[in-house]
PDB file of C-alpha atoms in Angstrom:
ATOM      1  CA  MET A  61       0.000   0.000   0.000  1.00  0.00           C
ATOM      2  CA  LEU A  62       0.963   3.679  -0.331  1.00  0.00           C
ATOM      3  CA  HIS A  63       1.729   5.964   2.627  1.00  0.00           C
ATOM      4  CA  GLU A  64       3.010   3.134   4.812  1.00  0.00           C
ATOM      5  CA  ARG A  65       4.704   5.635   7.150  1.00  0.00           C
ATOM      6  CA  GLU A  66       1.393   7.314   7.936  1.00  0.00           C
ATOM      7  CA  PHE A  67      -0.305   3.926   8.317  1.00  0.00           C
ATOM      8  CA  GLU A  68       2.274   2.860  10.906  1.00  0.00           C
ATOM      9  CA  GLN A  69       1.876   6.193  12.687  1.00  0.00           C
ATOM     10  CA  ILE A  70      -1.894   5.666  12.984  1.00  0.00           C
ATOM     11  CA  LYS A  71      -1.341   2.106  14.215  1.00  0.00           C
ATOM     12  CA  GLY A  72       0.955   3.477  16.916  1.00  0.00           C
ATOM     13  CA  ILE A  73      -1.628   6.075  17.959  1.00  0.00           C
ATOM     14  CA  LEU A  74      -4.369   3.459  18.231  1.00  0.00           C
ATOM     15  CA  SER A  75      -2.143   1.120  20.256  1.00  0.00           C
ATOM     16  CA  ARG A  76      -1.463   3.864  22.791  1.00  0.00           C
ATOM     17  CA  CYS A  77      -5.031   5.155  23.091  1.00  0.00           C
ATOM     18  CA  ASP A  78      -7.471   4.239  25.825  1.00  0.00           C
ATOM     19  CA  THR A  79      -9.882   1.857  24.082  1.00  0.00           C
ATOM     20  CA  ASN A  80     -12.734   3.105  26.259  1.00  0.00           C
ATOM     21  CA  GLU A  81     -12.332   6.751  25.257  1.00  0.00           C
ATOM     22  CA  ALA A  82     -13.085   8.659  22.082  1.00  0.00           C
ATOM     23  CA  VAL A  83     -10.156   9.994  20.073  1.00  0.00           C
ATOM     24  CA  VAL A  84      -9.925  12.292  17.050  1.00  0.00           C
ATOM     25  CA  ILE A  85      -7.216  11.429  14.525  1.00  0.00           C
ATOM     26  CA  GLN A  86      -6.839  14.484  12.329  1.00  0.00           C
ATOM     27  CA  ILE A  87      -5.132  13.661   9.035  1.00  0.00           C
ATOM     28  CA  GLN A  88      -3.640  16.612   7.203  1.00  0.00           C
ATOM     29  CA  ALA A  89      -3.809  15.786   3.505  1.00  0.00           C
ATOM     30  CA  PRO A  90      -2.623  18.673   1.284  1.00  0.00           C
ATOM     31  CA  SER A  91      -4.236  19.081  -2.121  1.00  0.00           C
ATOM     32  CA  GLY A  92      -3.529  16.070  -4.316  1.00  0.00           C
ATOM     33  CA  TYR A  93      -3.029  13.636  -1.437  1.00  0.00           C
ATOM     34  CA  ASN A  94      -5.623  10.886  -1.137  1.00  0.00           C
ATOM     35  CA  PRO A  95      -6.249   9.760   2.472  1.00  0.00           C
ATOM     36  CA  ARG A  96      -9.135   7.421   1.653  1.00  0.00           C
ATOM     37  CA  PRO A  97      -7.065   4.221   1.090  1.00  0.00           C
ATOM     38  CA  LEU A  98      -5.120   4.982   4.267  1.00  0.00           C
ATOM     39  CA  ILE A  99      -8.301   5.226   6.343  1.00  0.00           C
ATOM     40  CA  ASP A 100      -9.945   2.261   4.588  1.00  0.00           C
ATOM     41  CA  GLN A 101      -6.877   0.109   5.280  1.00  0.00           C
ATOM     42  CA  THR A 102      -6.825   1.154   8.944  1.00  0.00           C
ATOM     43  CA  ILE A 103     -10.476   0.206   9.371  1.00  0.00           C
ATOM     44  CA  SER A 104     -10.157  -3.065   7.439  1.00  0.00           C
ATOM     45  CA  VAL A 105      -7.242  -4.410   9.517  1.00  0.00           C
ATOM     46  CA  ASN A 106      -9.074  -3.711  12.774  1.00  0.00           C
ATOM     47  CA  SER A 107     -11.838  -6.304  12.919  1.00  0.00           C
ATOM     48  CA  ASP A 108     -13.465  -4.648  15.944  1.00  0.00           C
ATOM     49  CA  PHE A 109     -13.943  -1.333  14.080  1.00  0.00           C
ATOM     50  CA  GLU A 110     -17.431  -0.532  12.793  1.00  0.00           C
ATOM     51  CA  LEU A 111     -17.728   2.370  10.346  1.00  0.00           C
ATOM     52  CA  LEU A 112     -20.949   4.160  11.278  1.00  0.00           C
ATOM     53  CA  PHE A 113     -20.878   7.427   9.406  1.00  0.00           C
ATOM     54  CA  SER A 114     -18.961   9.169   6.602  1.00  0.00           C
ATOM     55  CA  HIS A 115     -19.471  12.788   5.645  1.00  0.00           C
ATOM     56  CA  ASN A 116     -17.594  15.441   3.662  1.00  0.00           C
ATOM     57  CA  PHE A 117     -18.140  18.862   5.221  1.00  0.00           C
ATOM     58  CA  THR A 118     -15.859  20.431   2.606  1.00  0.00           C
ATOM     59  CA  ILE A 119     -18.035  19.470  -0.354  1.00  0.00           C
ATOM     60  CA  GLN A 120     -21.255  20.444   1.385  1.00  0.00           C
ATOM     61  CA  SER A 121     -19.873  23.857   2.243  1.00  0.00           C
ATOM     62  CA  ARG A 122     -23.289  25.480   2.500  1.00  0.00           C
ATOM     63  CA  LEU A 123     -24.784  22.789   4.667  1.00  0.00           C
ATOM     64  CA  ARG A 124     -27.472  24.000   7.045  1.00  0.00           C
ATOM     65  CA  THR A 125     -27.028  23.448  10.757  1.00  0.00           C
ATOM     66  CA  PHE A 126     -26.113  19.783  10.991  1.00  0.00           C
ATOM     67  CA  SER A 127     -29.222  17.814  11.875  1.00  0.00           C
ATOM     68  CA  LEU A 128     -28.968  15.072  14.476  1.00  0.00           C
ATOM     69  CA  PHE A 129     -31.964  13.526  12.768  1.00  0.00           C
ATOM     70  CA  SER A 130     -29.969  13.288   9.525  1.00  0.00           C
ATOM     71  CA  LEU A 131     -27.103  11.724  11.440  1.00  0.00           C
ATOM     72  CA  MET A 132     -29.495   9.205  12.981  1.00  0.00           C
ATOM     73  CA  ARG A 133     -30.915   8.301   9.572  1.00  0.00           C
ATOM     74  CA  ASN A 134     -27.423   7.815   8.128  1.00  0.00           C
ATOM     75  CA  ILE A 135     -26.335   5.556  10.961  1.00  0.00           C
ATOM     76  CA  LEU A 136     -29.540   3.526  10.786  1.00  0.00           C
ATOM     77  CA  SER A 137     -29.073   2.973   7.062  1.00  0.00           C
ATOM     78  CA  ASN A 138     -25.930   0.995   7.933  1.00  0.00           C
ATOM     79  CA  THR A 139     -27.226  -0.722  11.094  1.00  0.00           C
ATOM     80  CA  SER A 140     -30.970  -1.305  10.586  1.00  0.00           C
ATOM     81  CA  ASP A 141     -30.866  -4.895  11.879  1.00  0.00           C
ATOM     82  CA  LYS A 142     -28.964  -3.855  14.992  1.00  0.00           C
ATOM     83  CA  PHE A 143     -31.408  -1.010  15.622  1.00  0.00           C
ATOM     84  CA  SER A 144     -34.286  -3.461  15.474  1.00  0.00           C
ATOM     85  CA  THR A 145     -32.524  -5.628  18.066  1.00  0.00           C
ATOM     86  CA  TYR A 146     -31.809  -2.549  20.191  1.00  0.00           C
ATOM     87  CA  THR A 147     -35.433  -1.358  20.290  1.00  0.00           C
ATOM     88  CA  LYS A 148     -36.511  -4.745  21.629  1.00  0.00           C
ATOM     89  CA  THR A 149     -34.329  -4.158  24.698  1.00  0.00           C
ATOM     90  CA  LEU A 150     -36.265  -0.995  25.562  1.00  0.00           C
ATOM     91  CA  PRO A 151     -39.365  -0.883  27.768  1.00  0.00           C
ATOM     92  CA  LEU A 152     -42.550  -1.242  25.742  1.00  0.00           C
ATOM     93  CA  SER A 153     -43.466   2.361  26.454  1.00  0.00           C
ATOM     94  CA  LEU A 154     -40.272   3.534  24.718  1.00  0.00           C
ATOM     95  CA  GLN A 155     -40.182   1.162  21.753  1.00  0.00           C
ATOM     96  CA  LYS A 156     -42.766   3.081  19.722  1.00  0.00           C
ATOM     97  CA  ILE A 157     -41.103   6.420  20.530  1.00  0.00           C
ATOM     98  CA  ALA A 158     -37.726   5.070  19.423  1.00  0.00           C
ATOM     99  CA  ARG A 159     -39.100   3.757  16.138  1.00  0.00           C
ATOM    100  CA  GLU A 160     -40.916   7.040  15.409  1.00  0.00           C
ATOM    101  CA  ALA A 161     -37.849   9.111  16.239  1.00  0.00           C
ATOM    102  CA  SER A 162     -35.869   7.105  13.697  1.00  0.00           C
ATOM    103  CA  TYR A 163     -38.002   8.197  10.736  1.00  0.00           C
ATOM    104  CA  THR A 164     -39.643  11.519  11.577  1.00  0.00           C
ATOM    105  CA  SER A 165     -37.893  14.783  12.382  1.00  0.00           C
ATOM    106  CA  GLU A 166     -40.889  15.839  14.475  1.00  0.00           C
ATOM    107  CA  LYS A 167     -39.342  13.753  17.275  1.00  0.00           C
ATOM    108  CA  GLU A 168     -35.964  15.489  17.010  1.00  0.00           C
ATOM    109  CA  SER A 169     -36.270  16.705  20.592  1.00  0.00           C
ATOM    110  CA  ILE A 170     -35.564  13.159  21.794  1.00  0.00           C
ATOM    111  CA  VAL A 171     -33.228  12.094  18.986  1.00  0.00           C
ATOM    112  CA  ARG A 172     -30.085  13.156  20.850  1.00  0.00           C
ATOM    113  CA  ASN A 173     -30.813  10.971  23.881  1.00  0.00           C
ATOM    114  CA  LEU A 174     -31.909   8.084  21.694  1.00  0.00           C
ATOM    115  CA  LEU A 175     -28.831   8.390  19.488  1.00  0.00           C
ATOM    116  CA  CYS A 176     -26.456   8.446  22.463  1.00  0.00           C
ATOM    117  CA  ASP A 177     -28.110   5.414  24.006  1.00  0.00           C
ATOM    118  CA  TYR A 178     -28.084   3.524  20.704  1.00  0.00           C
ATOM    119  CA  LEU A 179     -24.375   4.273  20.199  1.00  0.00           C
ATOM    120  CA  ARG A 180     -23.720   3.023  23.717  1.00  0.00           C
ATOM    121  CA  HIS A 181     -25.513  -0.200  22.726  1.00  0.00           C
ATOM    122  CA  LEU A 182     -23.369  -0.581  19.583  1.00  0.00           C
ATOM    123  CA  ALA A 183     -20.189   0.190  21.498  1.00  0.00           C
ATOM    124  CA  THR A 184     -20.577  -2.912  23.668  1.00  0.00           C
ATOM    125  CA  ASP A 185     -19.377  -5.042  20.732  1.00  0.00           C
ATOM    126  CA  SER A 186     -17.351  -2.678  18.530  1.00  0.00           C
ATOM    127  CA  ILE A 187     -15.114   0.361  18.345  1.00  0.00           C
ATOM    128  CA  LEU A 188     -17.250   2.893  16.486  1.00  0.00           C
ATOM    129  CA  CYS A 189     -15.743   4.862  13.588  1.00  0.00           C
ATOM    130  CA  PHE A 190     -16.630   8.205  12.031  1.00  0.00           C
ATOM    131  CA  ASN A 191     -14.893   9.095   8.752  1.00  0.00           C
ATOM    132  CA  LEU A 192     -15.149  12.869   8.276  1.00  0.00           C
ATOM    133  CA  GLN A 193     -13.602  15.348   5.869  1.00  0.00           C
ATOM    134  CA  GLY A 194     -13.146  19.035   6.612  1.00  0.00           C
ATOM    135  CA  LEU A 195     -14.909  19.163   9.980  1.00  0.00           C
ATOM    136  CA  ARG A 196     -14.215  22.429  11.803  1.00  0.00           C
ATOM    137  CA  ARG A 197     -15.990  24.664  14.289  1.00  0.00           C
ATOM    138  CA  SER A 198     -18.745  26.772  12.746  1.00  0.00           C
ATOM    139  CA  PRO A 199     -22.370  27.646  13.543  1.00  0.00           C
ATOM    140  CA  GLU A 200     -23.378  24.887  11.101  1.00  0.00           C
ATOM    141  CA  THR A 201     -21.376  22.153  12.839  1.00  0.00           C
ATOM    142  CA  ASP A 202     -21.464  23.177  16.521  1.00  0.00           C
ATOM    143  CA  GLU A 203     -24.323  20.819  17.369  1.00  0.00           C
ATOM    144  CA  PHE A 204     -22.576  17.882  15.707  1.00  0.00           C
ATOM    145  CA  ILE A 205     -19.259  18.557  17.454  1.00  0.00           C
ATOM    146  CA  ASP A 206     -21.071  18.963  20.784  1.00  0.00           C
ATOM    147  CA  LEU A 207     -22.621  15.526  20.236  1.00  0.00           C
ATOM    148  CA  LEU A 208     -19.207  13.981  19.527  1.00  0.00           C
ATOM    149  CA  GLU A 209     -17.817  15.571  22.691  1.00  0.00           C
ATOM    150  CA  SER A 210     -20.678  14.133  24.714  1.00  0.00           C
ATOM    151  CA  LEU A 211     -19.490  10.681  23.577  1.00  0.00           C
ATOM    152  CA  ARG A 212     -16.047  11.116  25.140  1.00  0.00           C
ATOM    153  CA  ASP A 213     -16.384   7.986  27.292  1.00  0.00           C
ATOM    154  CA  TYR A 214     -17.309   5.780  24.337  1.00  0.00           C
ATOM    155  CA  PRO A 215     -14.875   3.621  22.311  1.00  0.00           C
ATOM    156  CA  ILE A 216     -14.975   5.832  19.211  1.00  0.00           C
ATOM    157  CA  VAL A 217     -12.333   6.694  16.613  1.00  0.00           C
ATOM    158  CA  ILE A 218     -13.065   9.868  14.642  1.00  0.00           C
ATOM    159  CA  PHE A 219     -10.991  10.373  11.493  1.00  0.00           C
ATOM    160  CA  ASN A 220     -11.073  13.977  10.300  1.00  0.00           C
ATOM    161  CA  THR A 221      -9.248  14.801   7.061  1.00  0.00           C
ATOM    162  CA  VAL A 222      -8.220  18.416   6.457  1.00  0.00           C
ATOM    163  CA  GLN A 223      -5.926  20.243   4.020  1.00  0.00           C
ATOM    164  CA  THR A 224      -4.369  22.655   6.532  1.00  0.00           C
ATOM    165  CA  ASP A 225      -2.606  22.135   9.842  1.00  0.00           C
ATOM    166  CA  VAL A 226      -5.304  23.986  11.840  1.00  0.00           C
ATOM    167  CA  LEU A 227      -6.470  21.567  14.520  1.00  0.00           C
ATOM    168  CA  LEU A 228     -10.145  20.946  15.245  1.00  0.00           C
ATOM    169  CA  GLU A 229     -11.347  22.905  18.257  1.00  0.00           C
ATOM    170  CA  THR A 230     -12.562  20.164  20.603  1.00  0.00           C
ATOM    171  CA  ASN A 231     -12.081  18.899  24.130  1.00  0.00           C
ATOM    172  CA  LEU A 232     -11.687  15.354  22.843  1.00  0.00           C
ATOM    173  CA  PRO A 233      -8.193  13.789  22.779  1.00  0.00           C
ATOM    174  CA  LEU A 234      -6.730  14.766  19.411  1.00  0.00           C
ATOM    175  CA  GLN A 235      -3.839  13.223  17.474  1.00  0.00           C
ATOM    176  CA  HIS A 236      -2.310  14.761  14.345  1.00  0.00           C
ATOM    177  CA  VAL A 237      -0.993  12.855  11.313  1.00  0.00           C
ATOM    178  CA  ARG A 238       0.447  14.690   8.322  1.00  0.00           C
ATOM    179  CA  MET A 239       0.517  12.896   4.993  1.00  0.00           C
ATOM    180  CA  LYS A 240       3.865  13.220   3.250  1.00  0.00           C
ATOM    181  CA  ARG A 241       4.665  13.085  -0.433  1.00  0.00           C
ATOM    182  CA  LEU A 242       5.167   9.681  -1.991  1.00  0.00           C
ATOM    183  CA  SER A 243       8.679   8.287  -1.973  1.00  0.00           C
ATOM    184  CA  VAL A 244      10.340   7.149  -5.218  1.00  0.00           C
ATOM    185  CA  ILE A 245       9.575   3.523  -4.291  1.00  0.00           C
ATOM    186  CA  GLU A 246       5.913   4.370  -3.612  1.00  0.00           C
ATOM    187  CA  THR A 247       5.701   6.246  -6.908  1.00  0.00           C
ATOM    188  CA  GLU A 248       6.897   3.165  -8.782  1.00  0.00           C
ATOM    189  CA  ARG A 249       4.465   1.013  -6.808  1.00  0.00           C
ATOM    190  CA  LEU A 250       1.622   3.354  -7.781  1.00  0.00           C
ATOM    191  CA  LEU A 251       2.528   3.059 -11.468  1.00  0.00           C
ATOM    192  CA  VAL A 252       2.749  -0.743 -11.421  1.00  0.00           C
ATOM    193  CA  GLU A 253       0.158  -1.897  -8.900  1.00  0.00           C
ATOM    194  CA  ASP A 254      -2.519   0.768  -9.213  1.00  0.00           C
ATOM    195  CA  LEU A 255      -2.104   2.153 -12.723  1.00  0.00           C
ATOM    196  CA  LYS A 256      -1.130  -1.292 -14.129  1.00  0.00           C
ATOM    197  CA  MET A 257       1.927  -0.130 -16.033  1.00  0.00           C
ATOM    198  CA  ASN A 258       4.559  -2.588 -17.239  1.00  0.00           C
ATOM    199  CA  SER A 259       7.111  -2.856 -14.418  1.00  0.00           C
ATOM    200  CA  ILE A 260      10.120  -2.153 -16.666  1.00  0.00           C
ATOM    201  CA  THR A 261       8.398   0.817 -18.290  1.00  0.00           C
ATOM    202  CA  ALA A 262       7.466   2.113 -14.851  1.00  0.00           C
ATOM    203  CA  ARG A 263      11.080   1.847 -13.729  1.00  0.00           C
ATOM    204  CA  LEU A 264      12.189   3.970 -16.716  1.00  0.00           C
ATOM    205  CA  ILE A 265       9.854   6.888 -15.992  1.00  0.00           C
ATOM    206  CA  THR A 266       9.545   6.740 -12.187  1.00  0.00           C
ATOM    207  CA  ASN A 267      12.325   9.177 -11.350  1.00  0.00           C
ATOM    208  CA  PHE A 268      11.165  11.747 -13.914  1.00  0.00           C
ATOM    209  CA  VAL A 269       7.507  11.552 -12.845  1.00  0.00           C
ATOM    210  CA  HIS A 270       8.424  11.651  -9.160  1.00  0.00           C
ATOM    211  CA  ILE A 271      10.618  14.747  -9.518  1.00  0.00           C
ATOM    212  CA  LYS A 272       8.154  16.628 -11.729  1.00  0.00           C
ATOM    213  CA  SER A 273       5.150  15.831  -9.497  1.00  0.00           C
ATOM    214  CA  ASP A 274       7.056  16.297  -6.217  1.00  0.00           C
ATOM    215  CA  GLY A 275       5.556  12.989  -5.124  1.00  0.00           C
ATOM    216  CA  ASN A 276       1.991  14.362  -5.303  1.00  0.00           C
ATOM    217  CA  GLU A 277      -0.257  11.355  -5.933  1.00  0.00           C
ATOM    218  CA  ARG A 278      -2.949  13.163  -7.904  1.00  0.00           C
ATOM    219  CA  LYS A 279      -0.386  14.856 -10.152  1.00  0.00           C
ATOM    220  CA  ILE A 280       1.245  11.487 -10.829  1.00  0.00           C
ATOM    221  CA  ARG A 281      -2.097   9.993 -11.853  1.00  0.00           C
ATOM    222  CA  CYS A 282      -2.901  12.975 -14.061  1.00  0.00           C
ATOM    223  CA  MET A 283       0.523  12.989 -15.715  1.00  0.00           C
ATOM    224  CA  VAL A 284       0.307   9.292 -16.547  1.00  0.00           C
ATOM    225  CA  GLU A 285      -3.216   9.649 -17.927  1.00  0.00           C
ATOM    226  CA  ALA A 286      -2.375  12.731 -19.957  1.00  0.00           C
ATOM    227  CA  PHE A 287       1.042  11.850 -21.392  1.00  0.00           C
ATOM    228  CA  TYR A 288       1.910   8.186 -20.968  1.00  0.00           C
ATOM    229  CA  GLN A 289      -1.136   6.352 -22.325  1.00  0.00           C
ATOM    230  CA  SER A 290       0.856   5.374 -25.407  1.00  0.00           C
ATOM    231  CA  LEU A 291       3.058   3.197 -23.168  1.00  0.00           C
ATOM    232  CA  TYR A 292       0.159   0.897 -22.238  1.00  0.00           C
ATOM    233  CA  HIS A 293       0.936  -1.734 -24.872  1.00  0.00           C
ATOM    234  CA  LYS A 294      -1.513  -4.558 -25.511  1.00  0.00           C
ATOM    235  CA  ASP A 295       1.305  -7.022 -24.883  1.00  0.00           C
ATOM    236  CA  PRO A 296       2.248  -6.621 -21.195  1.00  0.00           C
ATOM    237  CA  MET A 297       5.727  -7.990 -21.907  1.00  0.00           C
ATOM    238  CA  SER A 298       6.538  -5.505 -24.684  1.00  0.00           C
ATOM    239  CA  LEU A 299       9.121  -2.880 -23.784  1.00  0.00           C
ATOM    240  CA  VAL A 300       9.084   0.842 -24.437  1.00  0.00           C
ATOM    241  CA  THR A 301      11.801   2.145 -26.725  1.00  0.00           C
ATOM    242  CA  SER A 302      14.001   5.177 -26.154  1.00  0.00           C
ATOM    243  CA  GLY A 303      12.404   6.759 -29.216  1.00  0.00           C
ATOM    244  CA  GLU A 304       8.945   6.494 -27.676  1.00  0.00           C
ATOM    245  CA  LEU A 305      10.150   8.104 -24.461  1.00  0.00           C
ATOM    246  CA  GLN A 306      11.814  10.975 -26.334  1.00  0.00           C
ATOM    247  CA  GLN A 307       8.591  11.765 -28.178  1.00  0.00           C
ATOM    248  CA  ILE A 308       6.674  12.284 -24.925  1.00  0.00           C
ATOM    249  CA  GLN A 309       6.695  15.869 -23.699  1.00  0.00           C
ATOM    250  CA  ALA A 310       5.357  15.297 -20.183  1.00  0.00           C
ATOM    251  CA  SER A 311       4.668  18.149 -17.801  1.00  0.00           C
ATOM    252  CA  ALA A 312       3.342  18.552 -14.265  1.00  0.00           C
ATOM    253  CA  SER A 313       1.663  21.844 -15.152  1.00  0.00           C
ATOM    254  CA  LEU A 314      -2.101  21.583 -14.630  1.00  0.00           C
ATOM    255  CA  GLU A 315      -2.628  23.716 -17.724  1.00  0.00           C
ATOM    256  CA  ASP A 316      -0.596  21.286 -19.856  1.00  0.00           C
ATOM    257  CA  ILE A 317      -2.313  18.260 -18.284  1.00  0.00           C
ATOM    258  CA  PHE A 318      -5.805  19.594 -18.958  1.00  0.00           C
ATOM    259  CA  ARG A 319      -4.859  20.565 -22.491  1.00  0.00           C
ATOM    260  CA  ALA A 320      -3.525  17.071 -23.184  1.00  0.00           C
ATOM    261  CA  LEU A 321      -6.618  15.410 -21.702  1.00  0.00           C
ATOM    262  CA  SER A 322      -9.081  17.681 -23.505  1.00  0.00           C
ATOM    263  CA  ASP A 323      -7.328  16.915 -26.802  1.00  0.00           C
ATOM    264  CA  ARG A 324      -7.932  13.203 -26.176  1.00  0.00           C
ATOM    265  CA  PHE A 325     -11.555  13.430 -25.079  1.00  0.00           C
ATOM    266  CA  GLY A 326     -14.575  14.280 -27.197  1.00  0.00           C
ATOM    267  CA  GLY A 327     -16.563  17.495 -27.091  1.00  0.00           C
ATOM    268  CA  ASP A 328     -19.179  16.145 -24.678  1.00  0.00           C
ATOM    269  CA  VAL A 329     -16.527  15.345 -22.090  1.00  0.00           C
ATOM    270  CA  VAL A 330     -14.970  18.807 -22.369  1.00  0.00           C
ATOM    271  CA  GLU A 331     -18.402  20.448 -22.042  1.00  0.00           C
ATOM    272  CA  LEU A 332     -19.117  18.356 -18.928  1.00  0.00           C
ATOM    273  CA  LEU A 333     -15.817  19.440 -17.380  1.00  0.00           C
ATOM    274  CA  ALA A 334     -16.624  23.076 -18.152  1.00  0.00           C
ATOM    275  CA  MET A 335     -20.010  22.724 -16.437  1.00  0.00           C
ATOM    276  CA  ILE A 336     -18.499  21.075 -13.327  1.00  0.00           C
ATOM    277  CA  ALA A 337     -15.804  23.767 -13.122  1.00  0.00           C
ATOM    278  CA  ARG A 338     -18.519  26.423 -12.716  1.00  0.00           C
ATOM    279  CA  MET A 339     -20.287  24.602  -9.871  1.00  0.00           C
ATOM    280  CA  ASP A 340     -19.820  25.594  -6.227  1.00  0.00           C
ATOM    281  CA  ASP A 341     -19.874  21.957  -5.091  1.00  0.00           C
ATOM    282  CA  PRO A 342     -18.945  18.761  -6.984  1.00  0.00           C
ATOM    283  CA  LEU A 343     -21.604  16.407  -8.246  1.00  0.00           C
ATOM    284  CA  PRO A 344     -22.391  13.333  -6.151  1.00  0.00           C
ATOM    285  CA  GLU A 345     -20.865  10.245  -7.735  1.00  0.00           C
ATOM    286  CA  ASN A 346     -24.192   8.658  -8.692  1.00  0.00           C
ATOM    287  CA  ASP A 347     -25.412  11.888 -10.376  1.00  0.00           C
ATOM    288  CA  PHE A 348     -22.082  12.193 -12.201  1.00  0.00           C
ATOM    289  CA  GLU A 349     -22.408   8.656 -13.569  1.00  0.00           C
ATOM    290  CA  GLN A 350     -26.015   9.276 -14.615  1.00  0.00           C
ATOM    291  CA  ILE A 351     -25.114  12.423 -16.556  1.00  0.00           C
ATOM    292  CA  THR A 352     -22.151  10.787 -18.301  1.00  0.00           C
ATOM    293  CA  GLY A 353     -24.429   7.883 -19.223  1.00  0.00           C
ATOM    294  CA  MET A 354     -26.980  10.253 -20.758  1.00  0.00           C
ATOM    295  CA  LEU A 355     -24.188  11.893 -22.754  1.00  0.00           C
ATOM    296  CA  LYS A 356     -23.017   8.433 -23.848  1.00  0.00           C
ATOM    297  CA  ILE A 357     -19.488   9.122 -22.654  1.00  0.00           C
ATOM    298  CA  ALA A 358     -17.338   5.979 -22.779  1.00  0.00           C
ATOM    299  CA  PRO A 359     -17.025   4.179 -19.398  1.00  0.00           C
ATOM    300  CA  ASN A 360     -13.227   4.351 -19.587  1.00  0.00           C
ATOM    301  CA  ASP A 361     -13.361   8.129 -20.032  1.00  0.00           C
ATOM    302  CA  VAL A 362     -15.739   8.361 -17.052  1.00  0.00           C
ATOM    303  CA  ASN A 363     -13.295   6.345 -14.969  1.00  0.00           C
ATOM    304  CA  VAL A 364     -10.415   8.623 -15.948  1.00  0.00           C
ATOM    305  CA  LEU A 365     -12.369  11.764 -15.158  1.00  0.00           C
ATOM    306  CA  PHE A 366     -13.600  10.536 -11.812  1.00  0.00           C
ATOM    307  CA  LYS A 367     -10.296   9.132 -10.574  1.00  0.00           C
ATOM    308  CA  THR A 368      -7.885  11.799 -11.795  1.00  0.00           C
ATOM    309  CA  LEU A 369      -9.763  15.057 -12.042  1.00  0.00           C
ATOM    310  CA  LEU A 370     -12.580  15.173  -9.479  1.00  0.00           C
TER     311      LEU A 370
END
């Protein structure tokens, strides 16, 4: 995997933490750094972790005051069977109230207490995980952060990914992990294992791509997609020639990358990119796929756009 240093750092933090206390692990991921595989790997290797809720506060920048009812609905969508079991443990007089509070915002006055008690129920068997991006103090998020702080004595791990080194204002224990640029070895691994490039070809261009991109993962992906597609031979054992390498004028400039990509794609793709560039917030993934389907954009082009540009 990539970012092994950061992965080991998170493992060390988790090994030192009190398992009966909430902790915030704030991951600083500068633009172009992808923390998702790092967090996914951390959760997958810890069998007692249960991912309850994921939310990107950066994308939904104009989000109204965060609703505890919305949070409850999101958590229940992942744990409906467990919620059914939980309600059966309540007194009969509370079972109907709990069920109603789970699907109608009119009962929001009791949602907080119900949510806390339900999380306590889940925490008897698991370490609960929240995967958040861009959470910071604001009038829109105060209620949500206050809820997290009220869960201090629960076994909860809260991942919060940010681009800057400004720490989240909270009274919860907070640990800071800063993602670093990829090493030369990790750059080569990205080319071979993730981008499926011939290992010998990858070895020939690794140093150049790493220096030009400064080890920035997104720039590496974009450079390969924009300039090195000709090296993806049908025969995986065929080798690139020095002549082919000399003909490639690769650049890490975003302007050059976008120009190279737009020259490859059809007009519909370029028009879609122009539309997205004018939007305040990115399209949800399912809406993006629906629009590209309506425009009859090739699945491979959709994959390129989604993985390298958005």
